[in-house]
Coordinates of N, CA, C and O in Angstrom, one line a residue:
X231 N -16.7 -4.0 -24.6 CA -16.8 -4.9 -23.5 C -18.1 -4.7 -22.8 O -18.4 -3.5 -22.5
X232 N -19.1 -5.7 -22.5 CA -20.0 -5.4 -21.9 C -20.1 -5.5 -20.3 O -19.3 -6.2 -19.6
X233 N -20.9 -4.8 -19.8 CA -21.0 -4.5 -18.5 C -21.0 -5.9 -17.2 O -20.9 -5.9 -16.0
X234 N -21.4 -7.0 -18.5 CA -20.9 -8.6 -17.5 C -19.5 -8.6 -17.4 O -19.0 -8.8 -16.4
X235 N -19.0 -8.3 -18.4 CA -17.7 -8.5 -17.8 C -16.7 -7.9 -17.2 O -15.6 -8.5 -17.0
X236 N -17.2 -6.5 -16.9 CA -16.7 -5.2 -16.1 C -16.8 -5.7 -14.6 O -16.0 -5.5 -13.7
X237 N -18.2 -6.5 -14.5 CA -18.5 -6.7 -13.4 C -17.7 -7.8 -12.8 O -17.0 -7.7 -11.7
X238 N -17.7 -9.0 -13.4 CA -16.8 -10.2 -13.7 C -15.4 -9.6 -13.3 O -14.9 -9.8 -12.2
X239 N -15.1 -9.0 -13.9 CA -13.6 -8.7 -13.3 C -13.2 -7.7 -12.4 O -12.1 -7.5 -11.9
X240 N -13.9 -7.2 -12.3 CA -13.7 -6.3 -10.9 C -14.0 -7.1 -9.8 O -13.4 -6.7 -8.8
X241 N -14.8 -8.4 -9.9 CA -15.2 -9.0 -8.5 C -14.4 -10.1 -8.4 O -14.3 -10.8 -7.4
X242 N -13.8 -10.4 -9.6 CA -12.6 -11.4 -9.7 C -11.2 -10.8 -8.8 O -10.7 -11.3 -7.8
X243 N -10.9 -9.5 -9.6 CA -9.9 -8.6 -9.0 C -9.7 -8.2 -7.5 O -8.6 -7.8 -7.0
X244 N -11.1 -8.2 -6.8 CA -11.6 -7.9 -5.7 C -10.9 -9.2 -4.9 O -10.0 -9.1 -4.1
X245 N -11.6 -10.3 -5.1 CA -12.0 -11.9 -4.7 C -10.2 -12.2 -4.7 O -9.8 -12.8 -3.7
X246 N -9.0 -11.7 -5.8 CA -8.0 -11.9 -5.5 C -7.2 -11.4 -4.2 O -6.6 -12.0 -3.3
X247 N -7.4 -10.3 -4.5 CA -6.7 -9.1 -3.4 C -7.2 -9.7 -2.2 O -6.4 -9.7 -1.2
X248 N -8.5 -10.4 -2.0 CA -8.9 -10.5 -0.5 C -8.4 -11.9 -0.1 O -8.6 -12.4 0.9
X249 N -7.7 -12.5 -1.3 CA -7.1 -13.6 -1.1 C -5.5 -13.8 -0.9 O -5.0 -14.7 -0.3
X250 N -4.8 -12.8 -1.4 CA -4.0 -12.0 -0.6 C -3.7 -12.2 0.4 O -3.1 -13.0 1.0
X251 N -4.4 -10.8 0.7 CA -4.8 -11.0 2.0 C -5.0 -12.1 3.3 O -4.1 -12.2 4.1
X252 N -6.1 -12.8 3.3 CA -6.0 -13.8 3.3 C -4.9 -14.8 3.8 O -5.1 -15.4 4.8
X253 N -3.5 -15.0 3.0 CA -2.5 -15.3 2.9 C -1.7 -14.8 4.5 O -1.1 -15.4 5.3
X254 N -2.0 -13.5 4.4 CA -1.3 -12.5 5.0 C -1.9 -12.8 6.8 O -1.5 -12.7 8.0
X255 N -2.9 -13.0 6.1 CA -3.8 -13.2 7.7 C -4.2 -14.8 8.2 O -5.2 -15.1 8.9
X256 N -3.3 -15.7 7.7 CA -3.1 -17.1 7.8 C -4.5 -17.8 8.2 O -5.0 -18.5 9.1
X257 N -4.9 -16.9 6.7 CA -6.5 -17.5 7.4 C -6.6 -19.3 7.1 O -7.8 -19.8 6.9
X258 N -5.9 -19.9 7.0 CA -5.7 -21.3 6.9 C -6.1 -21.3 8.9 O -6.9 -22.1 9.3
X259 N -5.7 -20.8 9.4 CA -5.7 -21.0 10.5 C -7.4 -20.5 11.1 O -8.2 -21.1 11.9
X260 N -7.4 -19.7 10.7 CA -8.9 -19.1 11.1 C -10.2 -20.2 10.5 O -11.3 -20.3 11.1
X261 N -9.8 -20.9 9.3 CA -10.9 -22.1 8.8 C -10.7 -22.9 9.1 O -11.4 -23.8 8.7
X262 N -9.4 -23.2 10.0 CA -8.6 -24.4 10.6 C -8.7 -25.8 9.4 O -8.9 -27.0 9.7
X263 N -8.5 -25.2 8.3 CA -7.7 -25.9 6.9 C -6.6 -26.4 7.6 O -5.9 -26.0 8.6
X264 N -6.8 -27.8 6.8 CA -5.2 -28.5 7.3 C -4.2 -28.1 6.4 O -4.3 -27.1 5.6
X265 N -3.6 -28.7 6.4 CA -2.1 -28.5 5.6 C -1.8 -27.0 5.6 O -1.4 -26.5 4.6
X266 N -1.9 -26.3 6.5 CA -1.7 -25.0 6.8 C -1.7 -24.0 5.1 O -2.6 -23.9 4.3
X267 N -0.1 -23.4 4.9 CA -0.2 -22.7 3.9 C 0.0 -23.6 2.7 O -0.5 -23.2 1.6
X268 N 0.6 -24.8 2.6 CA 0.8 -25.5 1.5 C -1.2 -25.5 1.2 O -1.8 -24.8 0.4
X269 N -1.6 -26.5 2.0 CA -3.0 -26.4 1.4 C -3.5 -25.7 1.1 O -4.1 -25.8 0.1
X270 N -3.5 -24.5 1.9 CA -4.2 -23.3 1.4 C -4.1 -22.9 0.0 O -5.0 -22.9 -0.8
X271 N -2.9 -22.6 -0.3 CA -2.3 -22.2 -2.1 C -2.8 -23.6 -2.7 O -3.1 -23.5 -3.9
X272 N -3.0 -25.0 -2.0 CA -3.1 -25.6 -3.7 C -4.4 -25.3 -3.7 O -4.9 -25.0 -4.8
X273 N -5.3 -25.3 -2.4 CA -7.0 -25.5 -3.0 C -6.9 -24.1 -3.7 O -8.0 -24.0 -4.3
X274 N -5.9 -22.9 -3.8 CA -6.4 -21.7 -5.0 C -5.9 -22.4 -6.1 O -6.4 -21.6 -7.0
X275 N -5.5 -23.1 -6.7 CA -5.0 -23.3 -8.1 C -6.0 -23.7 -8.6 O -6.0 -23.1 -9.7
X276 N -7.3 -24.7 -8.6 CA -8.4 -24.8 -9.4 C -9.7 -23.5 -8.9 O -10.8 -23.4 -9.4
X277 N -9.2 -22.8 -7.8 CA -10.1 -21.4 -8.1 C -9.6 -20.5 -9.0 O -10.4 -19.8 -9.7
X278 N -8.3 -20.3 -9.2 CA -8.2 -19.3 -10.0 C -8.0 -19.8 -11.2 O -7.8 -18.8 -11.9
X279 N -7.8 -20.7 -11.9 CA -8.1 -21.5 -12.8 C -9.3 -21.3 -13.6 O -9.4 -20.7 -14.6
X280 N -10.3 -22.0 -12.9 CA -11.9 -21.6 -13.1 C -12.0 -19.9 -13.5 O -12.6 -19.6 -14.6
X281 N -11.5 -19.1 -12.7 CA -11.9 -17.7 -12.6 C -11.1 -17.3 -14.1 O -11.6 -16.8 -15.1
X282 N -9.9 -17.7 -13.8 CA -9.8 -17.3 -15.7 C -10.3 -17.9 -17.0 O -9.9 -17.4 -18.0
X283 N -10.9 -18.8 -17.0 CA -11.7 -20.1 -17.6 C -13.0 -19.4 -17.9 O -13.5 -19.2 -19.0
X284 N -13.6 -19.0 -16.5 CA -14.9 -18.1 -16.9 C -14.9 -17.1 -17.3 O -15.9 -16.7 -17.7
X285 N -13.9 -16.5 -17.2 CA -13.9 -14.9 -17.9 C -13.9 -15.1 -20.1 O -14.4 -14.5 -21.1
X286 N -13.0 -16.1 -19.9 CA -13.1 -16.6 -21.3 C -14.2 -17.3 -22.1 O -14.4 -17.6 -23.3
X287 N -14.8 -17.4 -21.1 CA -16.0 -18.3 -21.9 C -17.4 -17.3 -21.3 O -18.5 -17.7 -21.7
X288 N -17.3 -16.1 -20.3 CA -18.1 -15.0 -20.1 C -17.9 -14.3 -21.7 O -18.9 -14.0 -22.4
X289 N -16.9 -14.1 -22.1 CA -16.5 -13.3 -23.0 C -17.3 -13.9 -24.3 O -18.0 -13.3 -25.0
X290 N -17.1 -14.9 -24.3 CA -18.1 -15.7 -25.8 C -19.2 -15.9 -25.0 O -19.8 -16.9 -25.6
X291 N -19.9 -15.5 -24.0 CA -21.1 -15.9 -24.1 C -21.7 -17.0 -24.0 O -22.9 -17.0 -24.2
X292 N -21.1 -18.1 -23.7 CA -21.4 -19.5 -23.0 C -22.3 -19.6 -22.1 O -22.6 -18.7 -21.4
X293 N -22.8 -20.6 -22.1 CA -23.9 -21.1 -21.0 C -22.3 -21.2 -19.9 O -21.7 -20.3 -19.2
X294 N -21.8 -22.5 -20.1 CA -20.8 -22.4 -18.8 C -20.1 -20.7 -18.7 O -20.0 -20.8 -17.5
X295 N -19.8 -19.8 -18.9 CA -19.5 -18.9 -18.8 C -20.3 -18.1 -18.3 O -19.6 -17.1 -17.9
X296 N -21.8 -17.9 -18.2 CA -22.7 -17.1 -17.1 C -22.8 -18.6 -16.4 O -23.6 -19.0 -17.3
X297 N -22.7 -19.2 -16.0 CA -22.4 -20.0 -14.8 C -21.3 -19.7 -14.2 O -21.5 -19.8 -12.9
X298 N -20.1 -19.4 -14.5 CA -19.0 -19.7 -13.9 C -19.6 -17.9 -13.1 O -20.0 -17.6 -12.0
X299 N -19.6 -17.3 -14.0 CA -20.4 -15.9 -14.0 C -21.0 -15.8 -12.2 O -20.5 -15.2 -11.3
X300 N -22.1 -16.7 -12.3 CA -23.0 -16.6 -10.9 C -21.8 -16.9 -10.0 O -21.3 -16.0 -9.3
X301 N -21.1 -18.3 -10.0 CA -20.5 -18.8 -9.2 C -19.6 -17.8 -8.4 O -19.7 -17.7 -7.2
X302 N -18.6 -17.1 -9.2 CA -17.7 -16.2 -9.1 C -18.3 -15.2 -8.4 O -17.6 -14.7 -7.5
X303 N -19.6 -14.7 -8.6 CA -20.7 -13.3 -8.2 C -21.3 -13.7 -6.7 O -21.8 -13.1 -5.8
X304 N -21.1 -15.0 -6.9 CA -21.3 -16.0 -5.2 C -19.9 -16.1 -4.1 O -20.1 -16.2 -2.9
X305 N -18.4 -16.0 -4.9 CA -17.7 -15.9 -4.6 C -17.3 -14.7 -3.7 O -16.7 -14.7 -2.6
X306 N -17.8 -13.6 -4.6 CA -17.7 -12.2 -4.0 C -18.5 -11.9 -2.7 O -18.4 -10.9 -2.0
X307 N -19.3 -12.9 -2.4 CA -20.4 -12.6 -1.3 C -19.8 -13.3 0.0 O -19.6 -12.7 1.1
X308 N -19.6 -14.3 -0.2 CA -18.5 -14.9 0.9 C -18.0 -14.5 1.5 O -18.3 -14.6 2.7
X309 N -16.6 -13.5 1.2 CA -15.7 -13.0 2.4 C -16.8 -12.5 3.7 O -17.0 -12.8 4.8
X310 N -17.4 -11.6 3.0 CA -18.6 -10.9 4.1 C -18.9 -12.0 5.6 O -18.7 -11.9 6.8
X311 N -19.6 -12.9 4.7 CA -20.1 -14.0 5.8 C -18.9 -14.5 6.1 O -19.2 -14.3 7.3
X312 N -18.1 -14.9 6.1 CA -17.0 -15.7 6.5 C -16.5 -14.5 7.6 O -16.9 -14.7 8.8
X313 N -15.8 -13.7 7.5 CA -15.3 -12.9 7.9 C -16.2 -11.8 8.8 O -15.6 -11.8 9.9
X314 N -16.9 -11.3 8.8 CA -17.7 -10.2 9.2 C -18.6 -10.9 10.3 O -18.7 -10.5 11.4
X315 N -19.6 -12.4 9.8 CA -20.6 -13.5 10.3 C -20.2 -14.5 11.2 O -20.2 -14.6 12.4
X316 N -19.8 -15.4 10.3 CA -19.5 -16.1 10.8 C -18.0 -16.9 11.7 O -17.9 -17.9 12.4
X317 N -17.1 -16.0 11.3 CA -15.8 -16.4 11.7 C -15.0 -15.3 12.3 O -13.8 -15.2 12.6
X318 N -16.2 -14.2 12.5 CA -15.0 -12.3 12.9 C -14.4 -12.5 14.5 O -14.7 -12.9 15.7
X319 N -13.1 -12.0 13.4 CA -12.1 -12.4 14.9 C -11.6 -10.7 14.7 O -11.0 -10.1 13.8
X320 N -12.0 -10.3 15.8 CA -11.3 -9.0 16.2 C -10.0 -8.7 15.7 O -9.3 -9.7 16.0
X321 N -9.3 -7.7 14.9 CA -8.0 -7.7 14.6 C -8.0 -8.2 13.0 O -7.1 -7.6 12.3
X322 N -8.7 -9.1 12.5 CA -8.9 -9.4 11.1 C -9.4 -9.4 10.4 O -10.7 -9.4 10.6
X323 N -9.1 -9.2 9.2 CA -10.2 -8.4 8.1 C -11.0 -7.5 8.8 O -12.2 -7.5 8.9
X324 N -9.8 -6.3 9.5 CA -11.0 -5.0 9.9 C -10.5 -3.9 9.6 O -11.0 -2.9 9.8
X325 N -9.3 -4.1 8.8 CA -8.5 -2.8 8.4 C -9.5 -2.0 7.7 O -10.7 -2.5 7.7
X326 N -9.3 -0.6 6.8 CA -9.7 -0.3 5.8 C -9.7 -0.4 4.7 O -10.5 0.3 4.0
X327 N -8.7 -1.3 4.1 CA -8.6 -1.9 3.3 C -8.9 -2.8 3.1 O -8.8 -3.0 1.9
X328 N -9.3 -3.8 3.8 CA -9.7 -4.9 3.8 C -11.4 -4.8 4.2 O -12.2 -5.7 4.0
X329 N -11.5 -3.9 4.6 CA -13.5 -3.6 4.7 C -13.8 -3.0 3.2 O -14.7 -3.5 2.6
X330 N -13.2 -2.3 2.6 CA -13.1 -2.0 1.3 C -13.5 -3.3 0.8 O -14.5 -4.0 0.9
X331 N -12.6 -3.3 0.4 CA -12.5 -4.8 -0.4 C -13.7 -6.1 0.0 O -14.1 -6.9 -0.8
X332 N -14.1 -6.1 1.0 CA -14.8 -7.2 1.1 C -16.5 -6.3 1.2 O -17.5 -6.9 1.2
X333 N -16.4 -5.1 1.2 CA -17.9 -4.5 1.3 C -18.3 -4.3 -0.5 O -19.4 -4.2 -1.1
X334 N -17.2 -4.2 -0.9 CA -17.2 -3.7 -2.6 C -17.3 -5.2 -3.3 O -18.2 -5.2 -4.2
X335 N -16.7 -6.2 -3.0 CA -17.2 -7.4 -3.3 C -18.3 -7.6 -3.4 O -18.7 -8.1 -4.5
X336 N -19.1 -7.3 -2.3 CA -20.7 -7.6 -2.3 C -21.5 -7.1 -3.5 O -22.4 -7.5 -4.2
X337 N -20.8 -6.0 -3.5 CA -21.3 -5.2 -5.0 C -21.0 -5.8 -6.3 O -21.8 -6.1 -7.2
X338 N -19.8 -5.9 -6.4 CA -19.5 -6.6 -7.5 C -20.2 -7.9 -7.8 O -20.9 -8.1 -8.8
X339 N -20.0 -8.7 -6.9 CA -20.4 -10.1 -6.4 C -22.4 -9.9 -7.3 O -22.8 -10.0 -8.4
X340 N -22.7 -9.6 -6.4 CA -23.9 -9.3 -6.8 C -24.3 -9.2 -7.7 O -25.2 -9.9 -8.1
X341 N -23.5 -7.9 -8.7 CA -23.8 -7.4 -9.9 C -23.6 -8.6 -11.0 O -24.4 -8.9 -11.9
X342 N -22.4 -9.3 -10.7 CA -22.5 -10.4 -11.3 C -23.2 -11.2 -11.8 O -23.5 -11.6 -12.9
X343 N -23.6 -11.6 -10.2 CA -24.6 -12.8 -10.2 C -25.7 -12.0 -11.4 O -25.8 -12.4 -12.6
X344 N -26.4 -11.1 -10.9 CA -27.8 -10.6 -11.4 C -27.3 -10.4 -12.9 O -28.1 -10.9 -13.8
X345 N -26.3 -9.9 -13.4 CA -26.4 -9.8 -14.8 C -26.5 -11.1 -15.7 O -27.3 -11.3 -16.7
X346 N -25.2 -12.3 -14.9 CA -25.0 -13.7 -15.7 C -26.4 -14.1 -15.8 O -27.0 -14.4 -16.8
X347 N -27.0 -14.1 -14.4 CA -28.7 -14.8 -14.4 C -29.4 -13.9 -15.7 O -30.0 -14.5 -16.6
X348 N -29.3 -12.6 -15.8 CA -30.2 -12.0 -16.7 C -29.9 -12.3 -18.1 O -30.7 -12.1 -19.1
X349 N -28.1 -12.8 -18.1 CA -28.3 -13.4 -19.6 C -28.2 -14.8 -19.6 O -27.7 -15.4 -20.5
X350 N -28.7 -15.6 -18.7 CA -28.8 -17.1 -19.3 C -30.5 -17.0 -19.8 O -31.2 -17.6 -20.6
X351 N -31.0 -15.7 -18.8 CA -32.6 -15.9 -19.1 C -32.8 -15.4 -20.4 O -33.9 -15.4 -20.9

C-alpha cells in the first residue's frame, strides 16, 4: 500500500469520526442547514459515496482518483475553519477528542493533498 493511500484513509477515517460527531453536536443547527437532521444525513450520502469511490480509484491510480485525493485532503482542512474560525461556538468541538480529531485532520488532510498533487505531476 502506498503512502497515498495511508494518508487517504486516515483523513477519510478522521473526516468520518468528526462527522459523527457532528451529528452529536447538531451541527445542522450551527450551519443553520435546513431540513435539520434529515438533511443533514442525506447531503452525507453522496460525501461518503465519493470518499469510497476515491479510495478505489486512488488505489488504481486514476487521474479521478488523485482528484478525489485533493478534494478529500481539502476535506480534512475544513472542520478547522468551520469550527475553530469561522463558526466556534464555545462548548463545541472543544473536547479533546474532538481537538484531536480536527487538529490531526489538518495533517492528514494536507498530506493528502500534497501527495495526490505530487502524483498527478
Amino acid at each position: 500500500m502506498n503512502i497515498t493511500l495511508v494518508f487517504y484513509i486516515l483523513n477519510s477515517t478522521l473526516l468520518l469520526l468528526h462527522e459523527i460527531e457532528s451529528g452529536y453536536e447538531k451541527e445542522w443547527k450551527i450551519l443553520k442547514l435546513p431540513f435539520r437532521i434529515t438533511g443533514f444525513l442525506i447531503l452525507h450520502i453522496p460525501i461518503i459515496i465519493l470518499m469510497f469511490y476515491g479510495l478505489l480509484e486512488l488505489y488504481k491510480q486514476t487521474q479521478i482518483g488523485l482528484i478525489l485525493g485533493v478534494i478529500t485532503g481539502i476535506g480534512g482542512i475544513v472542520p478547522f475553519f468551520v469550527h475553530k474560525k469561522i463558526f466556534y461556538r464555545e462548548g463545541h468541538f472543544d473536547s479533546p477528542i474532538s481537538n484531536i480529531l480536527i487538529y490531526t485532520s489538518i495533517l492528514t488532510g494536507g498530506g493528502t493533498i500534497i501527495l495526490s498533487i505530487c502524483s498527478i505531476i
